[in-house]
mmCIF file of C-alpha atoms in Angstrom:
data_model
loop_
_atom_site.group_PDB
_atom_site.id
_atom_site.type_symbol
_atom_site.label_atom_id
_atom_site.label_comp_id
_atom_site.label_asym_id
_atom_site.label_seq_id
_atom_site.Cartn_x
_atom_site.Cartn_y
_atom_site.Cartn_z
ATOM 1 C CA MET A 1 -0.007 -0.002 -0.008
ATOM 2 C CA LEU A 2 1.313 3.428 -0.921
ATOM 3 C CA ASN A 3 2.062 5.844 1.886
ATOM 4 C CA SER A 4 -0.569 8.228 0.515
ATOM 5 C CA ASP A 5 -3.163 5.462 0.807
ATOM 6 C CA ILE A 6 -2.235 4.888 4.432
ATOM 7 C CA TYR A 7 -2.617 8.587 5.248
ATOM 8 C CA LEU A 8 -5.932 8.748 3.431
ATOM 9 C CA LYS A 9 -7.396 5.655 5.087
ATOM 10 C CA GLU A 10 -6.251 6.697 8.548
ATOM 11 C CA SER A 11 -7.744 10.154 8.031
ATOM 12 C CA LEU A 12 -11.091 8.755 6.874
ATOM 13 C CA TYR A 13 -11.240 6.265 9.750
ATOM 14 C CA ASP A 14 -10.455 8.992 12.278
ATOM 15 C CA LEU A 15 -13.114 11.228 10.771
ATOM 16 C CA LEU A 16 -15.636 8.379 10.884
ATOM 17 C CA SER A 17 -14.837 7.684 14.547
ATOM 18 C CA LEU A 18 -15.539 11.325 15.409
ATOM 19 C CA TRP A 19 -18.730 11.324 13.375
ATOM 20 C CA ARG A 20 -19.913 8.385 15.479
ATOM 21 C CA THR A 21 -19.254 10.425 18.619
ATOM 22 C CA PRO A 22 -21.953 13.119 18.694
ATOM 23 C CA ALA A 23 -20.869 14.077 22.217
ATOM 24 C CA PHE A 24 -17.752 15.484 20.574
ATOM 25 C CA PHE A 25 -18.920 17.138 17.390
ATOM 26 C CA LEU A 26 -22.330 18.517 18.380
ATOM 27 C CA PRO A 27 -21.068 20.788 21.203
ATOM 28 C CA ALA A 28 -18.029 21.744 19.147
ATOM 29 C CA MET A 29 -20.147 22.840 16.214
ATOM 30 C CA LEU A 30 -23.151 24.319 18.024
ATOM 31 C CA PHE A 31 -21.423 26.193 20.871
ATOM 32 C CA PRO A 32 -19.856 28.964 18.718
ATOM 33 C CA LEU A 33 -22.996 29.163 16.568
ATOM 34 C CA VAL A 34 -25.216 29.758 19.623
ATOM 35 C CA PHE A 35 -22.769 32.385 20.911
ATOM 36 C CA TYR A 36 -22.845 34.152 17.565
ATOM 37 C CA VAL A 37 -26.625 34.079 17.358
ATOM 38 C CA PHE A 38 -26.886 35.783 20.723
ATOM 39 C CA PHE A 39 -24.069 38.336 20.460
ATOM 40 C CA GLY A 40 -23.806 38.771 16.696
ATOM 41 C CA ILE A 41 -27.519 38.761 15.802
ATOM 42 C CA VAL A 42 -29.898 39.106 18.754
ATOM 43 C CA PHE A 43 -27.818 41.807 20.465
ATOM 44 C CA ASN A 44 -26.416 43.185 17.218
ATOM 45 C CA PHE A 45 -26.638 46.949 17.012
ATOM 46 C CA SER A 46 -24.644 47.472 13.795
ATOM 47 C CA ALA A 47 -23.349 45.635 10.743
ATOM 48 C CA ALA A 48 -19.795 46.231 11.960
ATOM 49 C CA GLN A 49 -20.561 44.387 15.202
ATOM 50 C CA GLY A 50 -21.862 41.427 13.225
ATOM 51 C CA GLU A 51 -18.661 41.276 11.164
ATOM 52 C CA TYR A 52 -16.412 41.607 14.203
ATOM 53 C CA MET A 53 -18.202 38.964 16.210
ATOM 54 C CA LEU A 54 -18.264 36.637 13.170
ATOM 55 C CA VAL A 55 -14.475 36.594 13.046
ATOM 56 C CA SER A 56 -14.073 36.332 16.829
ATOM 57 C CA TYR A 57 -16.480 33.453 17.261
ATOM 58 C CA ALA A 58 -15.126 31.706 14.181
ATOM 59 C CA CYS A 59 -11.679 31.797 15.790
ATOM 60 C CA PHE A 60 -13.140 30.602 19.069
ATOM 61 C CA GLY A 61 -15.097 27.792 17.467
ATOM 62 C CA MET A 62 -12.344 26.541 15.176
ATOM 63 C CA MET A 63 -9.760 26.313 17.984
ATOM 64 C CA GLY A 64 -11.960 23.783 19.760
ATOM 65 C CA PRO A 65 -11.813 20.747 17.433
ATOM 66 C CA ALA A 66 -8.034 21.024 17.147
ATOM 67 C CA LEU A 67 -7.555 21.175 20.883
ATOM 68 C CA PHE A 68 -10.076 18.533 21.922
ATOM 69 C CA ASN A 69 -9.510 16.044 19.105
ATOM 70 C CA TYR A 70 -5.829 15.785 19.878
ATOM 71 C CA ALA A 71 -5.855 16.113 23.671
ATOM 72 C CA THR A 72 -8.688 13.761 24.507
ATOM 73 C CA ALA A 73 -8.117 11.220 21.726
ATOM 74 C CA VAL A 74 -4.363 10.936 22.196
ATOM 75 C CA ALA A 75 -4.703 10.720 25.970
ATOM 76 C CA SER A 76 -7.343 7.991 25.547
ATOM 77 C CA ASP A 77 -5.234 6.084 23.004
ATOM 78 C CA ARG A 78 -2.247 6.231 25.349
ATOM 79 C CA ALA A 79 -4.325 4.911 28.276
ATOM 80 C CA GLN A 80 -5.783 2.043 26.241
ATOM 81 C CA GLY A 81 -2.494 1.079 24.598
ATOM 82 C CA TRP A 82 -3.550 2.029 21.065
ATOM 83 C CA LEU A 83 -0.755 4.552 20.720
ATOM 84 C CA THR A 84 1.813 1.883 21.640
ATOM 85 C CA LEU A 85 0.287 -0.499 19.124
ATOM 86 C CA LYS A 86 0.374 2.119 16.383
ATOM 87 C CA ARG A 87 3.968 2.947 17.272
ATOM 88 C CA ILE A 88 5.136 -0.639 16.723
ATOM 89 C CA SER A 89 2.954 -1.269 13.672
ATOM 90 C CA PRO A 90 4.232 -0.718 10.096
ATOM 91 C CA MET A 91 2.041 2.352 9.749
ATOM 92 C CA PRO A 92 4.021 5.587 10.070
ATOM 93 C CA LEU A 93 3.071 7.375 13.269
ATOM 94 C CA SER A 94 2.896 10.613 11.291
ATOM 95 C CA ALA A 95 -0.225 9.196 9.582
ATOM 96 C CA TYR A 96 -1.903 9.053 13.002
ATOM 97 C CA VAL A 97 -1.007 12.680 13.697
ATOM 98 C CA VAL A 98 -1.987 13.939 10.234
ATOM 99 C CA ALA A 99 -5.298 12.041 10.386
ATOM 100 C CA LYS A 100 -6.318 13.853 13.534
ATOM 101 C CA PHE A 101 -5.404 17.209 12.022
ATOM 102 C CA PHE A 102 -7.434 16.336 8.940
ATOM 103 C CA SER A 103 -10.461 15.489 11.108
ATOM 104 C CA SER A 104 -10.056 18.723 13.017
ATOM 105 C CA LEU A 105 -9.904 20.700 9.802
ATOM 106 C CA VAL A 106 -13.092 19.097 8.522
ATOM 107 C CA PHE A 107 -15.041 20.017 11.649
ATOM 108 C CA ALA A 108 -13.430 23.475 11.762
ATOM 109 C CA ALA A 109 -14.481 24.027 8.137
ATOM 110 C CA CYS A 110 -18.054 23.029 8.995
ATOM 111 C CA ILE A 111 -18.086 25.501 11.878
ATOM 112 C CA ALA A 112 -16.790 28.274 9.653
ATOM 113 C CA LEU A 113 -19.331 27.595 6.939
ATOM 114 C CA MET A 114 -22.222 27.504 9.410
ATOM 115 C CA LEU A 115 -21.137 30.828 10.885
ATOM 116 C CA PHE A 116 -20.596 32.391 7.441
ATOM 117 C CA ILE A 117 -24.035 31.373 6.241
ATOM 118 C CA THR A 118 -25.683 32.507 9.463
ATOM 119 C CA ALA A 119 -23.890 35.853 9.359
ATOM 120 C CA ALA A 120 -24.751 36.499 5.727
ATOM 121 C CA LEU A 121 -28.420 35.582 6.072
ATOM 122 C CA PHE A 122 -29.310 36.944 9.513
ATOM 123 C CA ALA A 123 -26.665 39.505 10.534
ATOM 124 C CA ASP A 124 -26.430 41.355 7.214
ATOM 125 C CA VAL A 125 -22.696 40.661 6.996
ATOM 126 C CA GLN A 126 -21.555 41.522 3.476
ATOM 127 C CA LEU A 127 -18.012 40.667 2.515
ATOM 128 C CA LEU A 128 -16.365 40.506 -0.864
ATOM 129 C CA LEU A 129 -15.790 37.057 -2.297
ATOM 130 C CA TRP A 130 -12.031 37.291 -1.775
ATOM 131 C CA GLN A 131 -12.603 38.251 1.840
ATOM 132 C CA TRP A 132 -14.775 35.216 2.484
ATOM 133 C CA ALA A 133 -12.194 32.955 0.844
ATOM 134 C CA THR A 134 -9.204 34.532 2.565
ATOM 135 C CA LEU A 135 -10.894 34.521 5.929
ATOM 136 C CA PHE A 136 -11.784 30.856 5.539
ATOM 137 C CA THR A 137 -8.189 30.003 4.591
ATOM 138 C CA VAL A 138 -6.636 31.996 7.445
ATOM 139 C CA LEU A 139 -8.993 30.460 9.959
ATOM 140 C CA LEU A 140 -8.183 26.934 8.819
ATOM 141 C CA ILE A 141 -4.407 27.302 8.662
ATOM 142 C CA GLY A 142 -4.401 29.127 11.976
ATOM 143 C CA THR A 143 -5.712 26.085 13.840
ATOM 144 C CA LEU A 144 -2.285 24.400 13.648
ATOM 145 C CA PRO A 145 -0.891 25.908 16.892
ATOM 146 C CA PHE A 146 -3.925 24.686 18.812
ATOM 147 C CA ALA A 147 -3.622 21.215 17.333
ATOM 148 C CA LEU A 148 -0.044 21.169 18.619
ATOM 149 C CA ILE A 149 -1.192 22.331 22.049
ATOM 150 C CA GLY A 150 -3.753 19.535 22.080
ATOM 151 C CA LEU A 151 -1.167 16.969 20.989
ATOM 152 C CA LEU A 152 1.182 17.988 23.778
ATOM 153 C CA MET A 153 -1.664 17.771 26.305
ATOM 154 C CA GLY A 154 -2.602 14.323 24.999
ATOM 155 C CA LEU A 155 0.990 13.157 25.463
ATOM 156 C CA CYS A 156 1.195 14.538 29.004
ATOM 157 C CA LEU A 157 -2.281 14.098 30.559
ATOM 158 C CA SER A 158 -4.301 11.066 31.566
ATOM 159 C CA ASP A 159 -7.474 10.249 29.634
ATOM 160 C CA LYS A 160 -9.584 11.352 32.603
ATOM 161 C CA ALA A 161 -7.804 14.654 33.178
ATOM 162 C CA ALA A 162 -7.506 15.714 29.540
ATOM 163 C CA PRO A 163 -11.081 17.021 28.917
ATOM 164 C CA ALA A 164 -11.098 19.130 32.093
ATOM 165 C CA VAL A 165 -7.636 20.559 31.502
ATOM 166 C CA VAL A 166 -8.426 21.404 27.878
ATOM 167 C CA ASN A 167 -11.454 23.394 29.028
ATOM 168 C CA LEU A 168 -9.334 25.133 31.649
ATOM 169 C CA VAL A 169 -6.962 26.212 28.881
ATOM 170 C CA TYR A 170 -9.424 26.755 26.028
ATOM 171 C CA LEU A 171 -12.057 28.959 27.651
ATOM 172 C CA PRO A 172 -9.782 31.398 29.584
ATOM 173 C CA MET A 173 -7.490 31.667 26.575
ATOM 174 C CA ALA A 174 -10.437 32.627 24.378
ATOM 175 C CA PHE A 175 -11.657 35.235 26.834
ATOM 176 C CA LEU A 176 -8.249 36.739 27.505
ATOM 177 C CA SER A 177 -7.602 37.020 23.757
ATOM 178 C CA GLY A 178 -10.705 39.112 23.183
ATOM 179 C CA LEU A 179 -12.725 36.434 21.406
ATOM 180 C CA TRP A 180 -15.762 36.877 23.646
ATOM 181 C CA VAL A 181 -15.394 40.567 24.428
ATOM 182 C CA PRO A 182 -13.500 42.897 22.048
ATOM 183 C CA ILE A 183 -9.941 43.300 23.271
ATOM 184 C CA GLN A 184 -10.213 47.091 23.430
ATOM 185 C CA PHE A 185 -12.900 46.781 26.120
ATOM 186 C CA LEU A 186 -10.747 44.635 28.395
ATOM 187 C CA PRO A 187 -8.450 46.033 31.119
ATOM 188 C CA ASP A 188 -4.865 46.908 30.217
ATOM 189 C CA THR A 189 -3.531 44.005 32.250
ATOM 190 C CA VAL A 190 -5.580 41.554 30.236
ATOM 191 C CA ARG A 191 -4.322 43.090 27.008
ATOM 192 C CA TYR A 192 -0.716 42.502 28.011
ATOM 193 C CA ILE A 193 -1.602 38.863 28.784
ATOM 194 C CA ALA A 194 -3.272 38.580 25.372
ATOM 195 C CA TYR A 195 -0.070 39.517 23.576
ATOM 196 C CA GLY A 196 1.493 36.278 24.794
ATOM 197 C CA LEU A 197 -1.374 34.024 23.699
ATOM 198 C CA PRO A 198 -1.509 32.306 20.295
ATOM 199 C CA SER A 199 -5.274 32.806 20.143
ATOM 200 C CA TYR A 200 -4.798 36.592 20.158
ATOM 201 C CA HIS A 201 -2.384 36.542 17.236
ATOM 202 C CA TYR A 202 -4.579 34.059 15.381
ATOM 203 C CA SER A 203 -7.605 36.282 15.761
ATOM 204 C CA GLN A 204 -5.698 39.410 14.724
ATOM 205 C CA LEU A 205 -4.645 37.767 11.475
ATOM 206 C CA ALA A 206 -8.288 36.807 10.834
ATOM 207 C CA HIS A 207 -9.577 40.270 11.772
ATOM 208 C CA ALA A 208 -7.081 41.842 9.372
ATOM 209 C CA VAL A 209 -8.963 40.274 6.469
ATOM 210 C CA ILE A 210 -11.958 42.497 7.134
ATOM 211 C CA GLY A 211 -10.033 45.443 8.615
ATOM 212 C CA THR A 212 -11.094 45.021 12.241
ATOM 213 C CA ASN A 213 -7.671 44.188 13.695
ATOM 214 C CA GLN A 214 -5.808 46.451 16.091
ATOM 215 C CA GLY A 215 -3.405 47.674 13.432
ATOM 216 C CA HIS A 216 -0.254 45.911 14.576
ATOM 217 C CA ASN A 217 2.170 44.607 11.955
ATOM 218 C CA LEU A 218 0.754 41.377 10.551
ATOM 219 C CA TRP A 219 4.254 39.922 10.194
ATOM 220 C CA LEU A 220 4.650 40.072 13.963
ATOM 221 C CA HIS A 221 1.503 37.988 14.455
ATOM 222 C CA GLY A 222 2.638 35.512 11.834
ATOM 223 C CA LEU A 223 6.181 35.222 13.201
ATOM 224 C CA TYR A 224 4.868 34.735 16.709
ATOM 225 C CA LEU A 225 2.683 31.820 15.567
ATOM 226 C CA VAL A 226 5.490 30.229 13.525
ATOM 227 C CA ALA A 227 7.896 30.504 16.494
ATOM 228 C CA PHE A 228 5.221 29.188 18.853
ATOM 229 C CA CYS A 229 4.677 26.158 16.607
ATOM 230 C CA GLY A 230 8.419 25.551 16.376
ATOM 231 C CA VAL A 231 8.793 25.498 20.155
ATOM 232 C CA LEU A 232 5.807 23.227 20.563
ATOM 233 C CA ILE A 233 7.108 20.764 17.970
ATOM 234 C CA ALA A 234 10.416 20.568 19.817
ATOM 235 C CA VAL A 235 8.682 19.959 23.150
ATOM 236 C CA ILE A 236 6.345 17.372 21.607
ATOM 237 C CA TYR A 237 9.304 15.542 20.085
ATOM 238 C CA TRP A 238 11.062 15.515 23.459
ATOM 239 C CA ARG A 239 7.972 14.270 25.224
ATOM 240 C CA TYR A 240 7.345 11.554 22.651
ATOM 241 C CA GLN A 241 10.927 10.337 22.976
ATOM 242 C CA ARG A 242 10.460 10.127 26.744
ATOM 243 C CA LEU A 243 7.306 8.009 26.277
ATOM 244 C CA SER A 244 9.091 5.731 23.789
ATOM 245 C CA ARG A 245 11.756 4.666 26.299
#
């Protein structure tokens, strides 16, 4: 079997396993949509607010599948011995990692499309075609740092602790980055904390597509995320080597 076939089959099987777990995908897909309906539509006082909240809640929603799919699934596979079995099998372990990222991207794409359609139909959000396409692309690519965070958690946490710890990281990180409340309305102390969070830089790149970012140099946001991913990959490699001994 060609390597590409292995990656494809593993990705499809992982996606199927998530699809058979509604406790995972229903909250992940509906939570950001419900938030947007309330704060982007029901309590929407201007078209600009609808656009701003669309980007913020899209970032918030699309971070979730990457974090949870890796953290909870990898921790569970470690506890049940599946990760060890995959490690000693002929299948490249990278196929396992790529498959989970593929599944996360599929669900993240569904979240984005649901929010886009809702915003266009009910919040009077009107973007140019290139803005919709660019925003969608930035949102998808930007989930990589959160997938790496989830992978590191999965390699470090037990299967019982992983869901709780992910929530303890995910929800405060979203709030402190200005994804629930616009960053300019938060205290100065919180803003300084936000500068060190990947979710803040992720959201600023997405907001830049529609011109609602804070005006900082986009290269700084991009370089931060690249450096953040590089550090996480190094730590993940170190942790994996420790587990392999």
